[in-house]
Tab-separated table of C-alpha atoms in Angstrom:
chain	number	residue	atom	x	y	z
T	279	UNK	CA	183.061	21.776	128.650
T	280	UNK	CA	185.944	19.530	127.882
T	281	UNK	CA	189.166	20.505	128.417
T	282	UNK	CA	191.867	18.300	126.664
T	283	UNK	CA	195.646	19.127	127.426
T	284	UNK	CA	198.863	17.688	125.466
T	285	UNK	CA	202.537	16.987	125.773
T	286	UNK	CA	205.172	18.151	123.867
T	287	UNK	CA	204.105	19.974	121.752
T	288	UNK	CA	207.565	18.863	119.839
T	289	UNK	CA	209.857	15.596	120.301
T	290	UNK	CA	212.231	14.760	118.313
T	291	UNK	CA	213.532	11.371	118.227
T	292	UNK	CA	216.164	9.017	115.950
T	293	UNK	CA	214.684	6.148	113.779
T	294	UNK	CA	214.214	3.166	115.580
T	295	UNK	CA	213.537	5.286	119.158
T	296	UNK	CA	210.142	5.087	120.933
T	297	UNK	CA	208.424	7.783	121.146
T	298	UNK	CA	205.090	8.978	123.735
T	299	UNK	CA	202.716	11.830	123.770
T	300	UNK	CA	200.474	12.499	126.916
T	301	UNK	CA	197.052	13.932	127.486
T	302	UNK	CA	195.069	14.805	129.996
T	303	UNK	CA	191.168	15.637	129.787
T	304	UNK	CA	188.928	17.388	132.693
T	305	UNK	CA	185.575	15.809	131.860
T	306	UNK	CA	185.089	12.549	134.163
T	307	UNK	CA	181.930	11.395	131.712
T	308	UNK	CA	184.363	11.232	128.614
T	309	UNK	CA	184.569	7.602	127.445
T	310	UNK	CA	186.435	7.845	124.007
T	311	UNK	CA	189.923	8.557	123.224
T	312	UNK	CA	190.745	8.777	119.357
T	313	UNK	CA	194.267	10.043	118.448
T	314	UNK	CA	194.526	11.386	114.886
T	315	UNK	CA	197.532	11.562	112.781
T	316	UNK	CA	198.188	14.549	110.020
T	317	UNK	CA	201.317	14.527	107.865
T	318	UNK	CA	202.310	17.936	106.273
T	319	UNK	CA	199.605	19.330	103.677
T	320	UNK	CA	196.803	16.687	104.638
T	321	UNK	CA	193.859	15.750	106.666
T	322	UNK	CA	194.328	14.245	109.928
T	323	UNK	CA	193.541	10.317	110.193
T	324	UNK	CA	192.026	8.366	112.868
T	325	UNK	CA	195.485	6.196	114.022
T	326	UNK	CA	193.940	3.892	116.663
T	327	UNK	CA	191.507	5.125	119.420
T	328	UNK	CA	190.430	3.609	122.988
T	329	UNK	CA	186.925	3.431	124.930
T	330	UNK	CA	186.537	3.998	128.750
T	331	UNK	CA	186.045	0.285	129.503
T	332	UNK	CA	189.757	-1.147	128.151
T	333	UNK	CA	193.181	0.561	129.584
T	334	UNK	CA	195.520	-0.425	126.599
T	335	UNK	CA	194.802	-1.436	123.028
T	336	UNK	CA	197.792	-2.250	120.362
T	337	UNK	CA	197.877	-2.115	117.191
T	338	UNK	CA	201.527	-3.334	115.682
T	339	UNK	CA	203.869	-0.436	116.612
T	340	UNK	CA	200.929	1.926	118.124
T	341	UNK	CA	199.413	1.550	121.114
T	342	UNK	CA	197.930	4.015	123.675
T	343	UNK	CA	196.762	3.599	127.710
T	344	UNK	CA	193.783	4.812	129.381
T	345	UNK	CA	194.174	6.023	133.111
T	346	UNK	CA	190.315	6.836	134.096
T	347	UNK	CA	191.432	7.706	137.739
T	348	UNK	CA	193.961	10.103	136.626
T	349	UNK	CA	192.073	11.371	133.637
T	350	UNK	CA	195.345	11.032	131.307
T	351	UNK	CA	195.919	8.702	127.955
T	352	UNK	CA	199.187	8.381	126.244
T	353	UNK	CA	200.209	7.582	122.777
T	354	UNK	CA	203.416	5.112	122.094
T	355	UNK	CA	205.142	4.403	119.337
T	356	UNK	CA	207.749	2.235	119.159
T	357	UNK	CA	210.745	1.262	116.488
T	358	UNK	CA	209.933	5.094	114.846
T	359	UNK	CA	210.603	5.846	111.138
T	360	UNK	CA	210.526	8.554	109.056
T	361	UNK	CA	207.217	8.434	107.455
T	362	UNK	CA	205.964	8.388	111.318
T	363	UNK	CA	207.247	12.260	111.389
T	364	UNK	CA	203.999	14.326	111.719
T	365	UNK	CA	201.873	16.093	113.780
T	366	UNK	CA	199.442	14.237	116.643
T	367	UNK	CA	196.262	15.139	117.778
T	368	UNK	CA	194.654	13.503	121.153
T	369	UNK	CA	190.826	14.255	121.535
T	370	UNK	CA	188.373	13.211	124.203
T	371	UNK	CA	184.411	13.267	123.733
T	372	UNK	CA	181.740	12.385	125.935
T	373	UNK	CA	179.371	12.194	123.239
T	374	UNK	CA	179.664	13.137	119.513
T	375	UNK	CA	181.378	16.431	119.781
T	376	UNK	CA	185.343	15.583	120.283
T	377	UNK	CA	187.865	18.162	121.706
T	378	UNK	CA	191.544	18.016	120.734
T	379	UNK	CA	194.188	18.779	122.164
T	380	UNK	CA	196.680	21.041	120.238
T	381	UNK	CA	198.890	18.648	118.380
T	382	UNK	CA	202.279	17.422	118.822
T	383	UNK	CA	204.821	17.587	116.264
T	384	UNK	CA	206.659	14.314	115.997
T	385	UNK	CA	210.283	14.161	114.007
T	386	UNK	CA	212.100	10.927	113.318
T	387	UNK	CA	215.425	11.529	112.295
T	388	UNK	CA	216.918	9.033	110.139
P	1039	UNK	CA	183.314	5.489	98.133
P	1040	UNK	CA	183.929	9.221	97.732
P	1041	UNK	CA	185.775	11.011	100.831
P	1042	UNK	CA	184.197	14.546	102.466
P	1043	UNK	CA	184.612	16.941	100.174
P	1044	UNK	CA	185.173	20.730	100.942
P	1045	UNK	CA	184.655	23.861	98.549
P	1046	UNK	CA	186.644	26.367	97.742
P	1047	UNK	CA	190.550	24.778	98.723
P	1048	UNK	CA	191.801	28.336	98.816
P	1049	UNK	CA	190.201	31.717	98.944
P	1050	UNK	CA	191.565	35.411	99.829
P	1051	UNK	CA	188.780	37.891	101.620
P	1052	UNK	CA	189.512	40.987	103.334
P	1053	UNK	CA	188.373	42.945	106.397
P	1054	UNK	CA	184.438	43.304	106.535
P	1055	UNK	CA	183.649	40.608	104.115
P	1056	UNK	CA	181.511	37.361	104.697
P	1057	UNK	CA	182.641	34.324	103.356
P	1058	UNK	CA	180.743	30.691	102.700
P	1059	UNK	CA	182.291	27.359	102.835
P	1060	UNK	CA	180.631	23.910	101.659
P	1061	UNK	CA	181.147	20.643	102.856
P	1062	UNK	CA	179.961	17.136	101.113
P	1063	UNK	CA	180.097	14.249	103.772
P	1064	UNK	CA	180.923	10.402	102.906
P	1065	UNK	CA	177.565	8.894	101.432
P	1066	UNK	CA	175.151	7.754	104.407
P	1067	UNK	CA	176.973	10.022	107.143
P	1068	UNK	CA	174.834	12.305	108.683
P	1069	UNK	CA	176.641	14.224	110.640
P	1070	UNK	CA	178.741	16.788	110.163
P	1071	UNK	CA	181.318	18.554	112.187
P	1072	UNK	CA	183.852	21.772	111.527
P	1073	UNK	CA	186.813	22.554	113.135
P	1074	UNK	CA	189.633	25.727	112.533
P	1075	UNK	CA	193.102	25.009	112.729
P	1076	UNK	CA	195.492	27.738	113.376
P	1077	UNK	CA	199.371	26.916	113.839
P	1078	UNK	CA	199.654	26.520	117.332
P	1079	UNK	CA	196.148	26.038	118.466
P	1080	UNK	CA	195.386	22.864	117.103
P	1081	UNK	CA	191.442	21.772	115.958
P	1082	UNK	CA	189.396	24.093	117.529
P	1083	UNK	CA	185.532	23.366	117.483
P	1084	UNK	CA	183.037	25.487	115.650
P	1085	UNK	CA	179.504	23.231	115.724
P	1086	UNK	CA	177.873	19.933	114.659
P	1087	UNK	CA	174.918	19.490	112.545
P	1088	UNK	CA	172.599	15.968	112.449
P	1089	UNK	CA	169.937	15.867	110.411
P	1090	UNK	CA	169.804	19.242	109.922
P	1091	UNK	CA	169.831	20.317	113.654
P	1092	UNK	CA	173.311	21.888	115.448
P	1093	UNK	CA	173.931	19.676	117.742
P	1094	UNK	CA	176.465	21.461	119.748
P	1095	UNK	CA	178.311	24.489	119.219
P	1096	UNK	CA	181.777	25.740	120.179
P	1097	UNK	CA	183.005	28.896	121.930
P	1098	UNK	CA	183.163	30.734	118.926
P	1099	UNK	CA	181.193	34.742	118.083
P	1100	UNK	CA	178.194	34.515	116.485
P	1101	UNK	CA	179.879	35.838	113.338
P	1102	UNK	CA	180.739	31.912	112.969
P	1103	UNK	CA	177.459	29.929	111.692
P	1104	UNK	CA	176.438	27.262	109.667
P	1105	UNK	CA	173.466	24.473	108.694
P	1106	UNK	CA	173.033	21.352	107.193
P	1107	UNK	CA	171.085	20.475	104.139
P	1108	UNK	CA	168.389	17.002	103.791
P	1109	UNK	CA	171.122	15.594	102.084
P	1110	UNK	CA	173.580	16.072	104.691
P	1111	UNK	CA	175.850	18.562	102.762
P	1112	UNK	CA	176.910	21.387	105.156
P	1113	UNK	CA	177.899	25.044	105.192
P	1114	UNK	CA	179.207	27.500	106.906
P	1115	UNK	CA	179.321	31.450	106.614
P	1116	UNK	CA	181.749	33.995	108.470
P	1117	UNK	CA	180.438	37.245	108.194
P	1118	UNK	CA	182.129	40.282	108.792
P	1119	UNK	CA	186.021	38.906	108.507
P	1120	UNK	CA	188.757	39.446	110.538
P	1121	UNK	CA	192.552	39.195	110.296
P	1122	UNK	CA	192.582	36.385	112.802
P	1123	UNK	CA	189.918	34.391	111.262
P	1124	UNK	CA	192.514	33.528	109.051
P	1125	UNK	CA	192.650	29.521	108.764
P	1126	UNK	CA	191.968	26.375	107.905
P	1127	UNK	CA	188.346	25.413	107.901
P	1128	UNK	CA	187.880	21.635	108.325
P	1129	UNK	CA	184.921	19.498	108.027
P	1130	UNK	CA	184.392	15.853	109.329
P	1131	UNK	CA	181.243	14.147	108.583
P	1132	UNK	CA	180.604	10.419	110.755
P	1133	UNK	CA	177.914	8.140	110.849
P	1134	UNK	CA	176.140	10.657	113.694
P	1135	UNK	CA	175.573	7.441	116.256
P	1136	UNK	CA	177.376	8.238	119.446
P	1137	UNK	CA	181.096	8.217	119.393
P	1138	UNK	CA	183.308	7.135	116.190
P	1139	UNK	CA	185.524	8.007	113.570
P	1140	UNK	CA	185.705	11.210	112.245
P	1141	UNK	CA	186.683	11.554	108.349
P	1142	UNK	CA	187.838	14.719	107.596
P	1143	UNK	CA	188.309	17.053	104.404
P	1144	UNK	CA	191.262	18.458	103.187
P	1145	UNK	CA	190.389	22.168	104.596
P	1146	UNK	CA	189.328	25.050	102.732
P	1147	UNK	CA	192.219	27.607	103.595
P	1148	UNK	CA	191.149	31.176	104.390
P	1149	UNK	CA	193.061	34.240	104.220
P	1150	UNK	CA	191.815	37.567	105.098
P	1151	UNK	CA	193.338	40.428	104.251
């Protein structure tokens, strides 16, 4: 099965930083790439998510790269506030099961 | 439109007991997926039910089960508890067509004692 593998599991950076979280998956037939987003005491939310056939997509201070060859997708954010201080999942799914990866803790320090 | 709902928030069990947790999907989603989350380990997999059928299934015992209703409301049962099972339960439901967004729950959070 899919294997999905991410790093840190903690940054901590100062408002207005950038910040980037890296996975790598093991299943070559994956084609979607949803990273999730869960503040303290809630459920996580889709934040933006990428298909096999595009290697970037933005979306304002988000954005996140596909490397098929090397298996591996990153997460950036850029100009970082506080309310962006949570944890981030990357998944991978082939099909309609995904697997995540086990989270990063992101803190923006004011 | 409503959001998934999951029943009960919180509950305490102890050693031996079974437990049964219920999850409502968004209107018109069909399927279904559950997921434990332990500090640490992240969203780990349990199974996915469409239209009433598991769909796939994680690498969990087979203490770990669940099914799927006609009108796409799920549940799932842990029988014979253990300390580590421990967690919180999540449920997603989707639209069931290929890939997509996942809308989760807020959890039901098991302790067992």
């Amino acid at each position: 099965g899919e294997n999905v593998e991410q790093h840190p599991s903690t940054l901590s950076v100062q408002e207005g930083d950038s910040a980037v979280i890296k996975c790598t998956y093991s299943d070559s037939a994956s084609n979607y790439f949803p990273w999730y987003k869960q503040e303290l005491g809630k459920r996580p939310q889709l934040i933006i998510d990428i298909r096999s056939n595009v290697g970037e997509k933005k979306d304002q201070r988000i954005a996140v790269t596909l490397n098929k060859t090397a298996k591996h997708f990153s997460l950036h954010i850029t100009e970082t506030q506080p309310e962006d201080s949570a944890v981030y999942f990357c998944a991978a799914s082939e099909g309609s099961t995904l697997t995540f990866g086990k989270g990063t803790m992101l803190l923006v320090s004011p | 439109k409503a959001g998934v709902t999951q029943t009960p928030r919180y509950l305490i069990k102890t050693r031996g007991q079974q437990v049964t947790l219920s999850c409502s999907p968004i209107s018109g989603h069909r399927s279904v997926s559950w997921y434990q989350q332990t500090p640490g380990q992240g969203l780990q997999f349990l199974f996915e039910y469409f239209s009433e059928t598991q769909r796939n299934k994680g690498n969990f015992p087979g203490r770990f089960s669940g099914r799927q209703f006609s009108n796409s409301r799920s549940e799932m049962n842990v029988s014979t508890l253990e300390l580590g099972d421990s967690a919180l339960y999540l449920c997603a439901s989707s639209v069931g067509q290929g890939t997509g967004e996942l809308f989760f729950g807020e959890g039901s959070r098991l302790t067992v004692l």
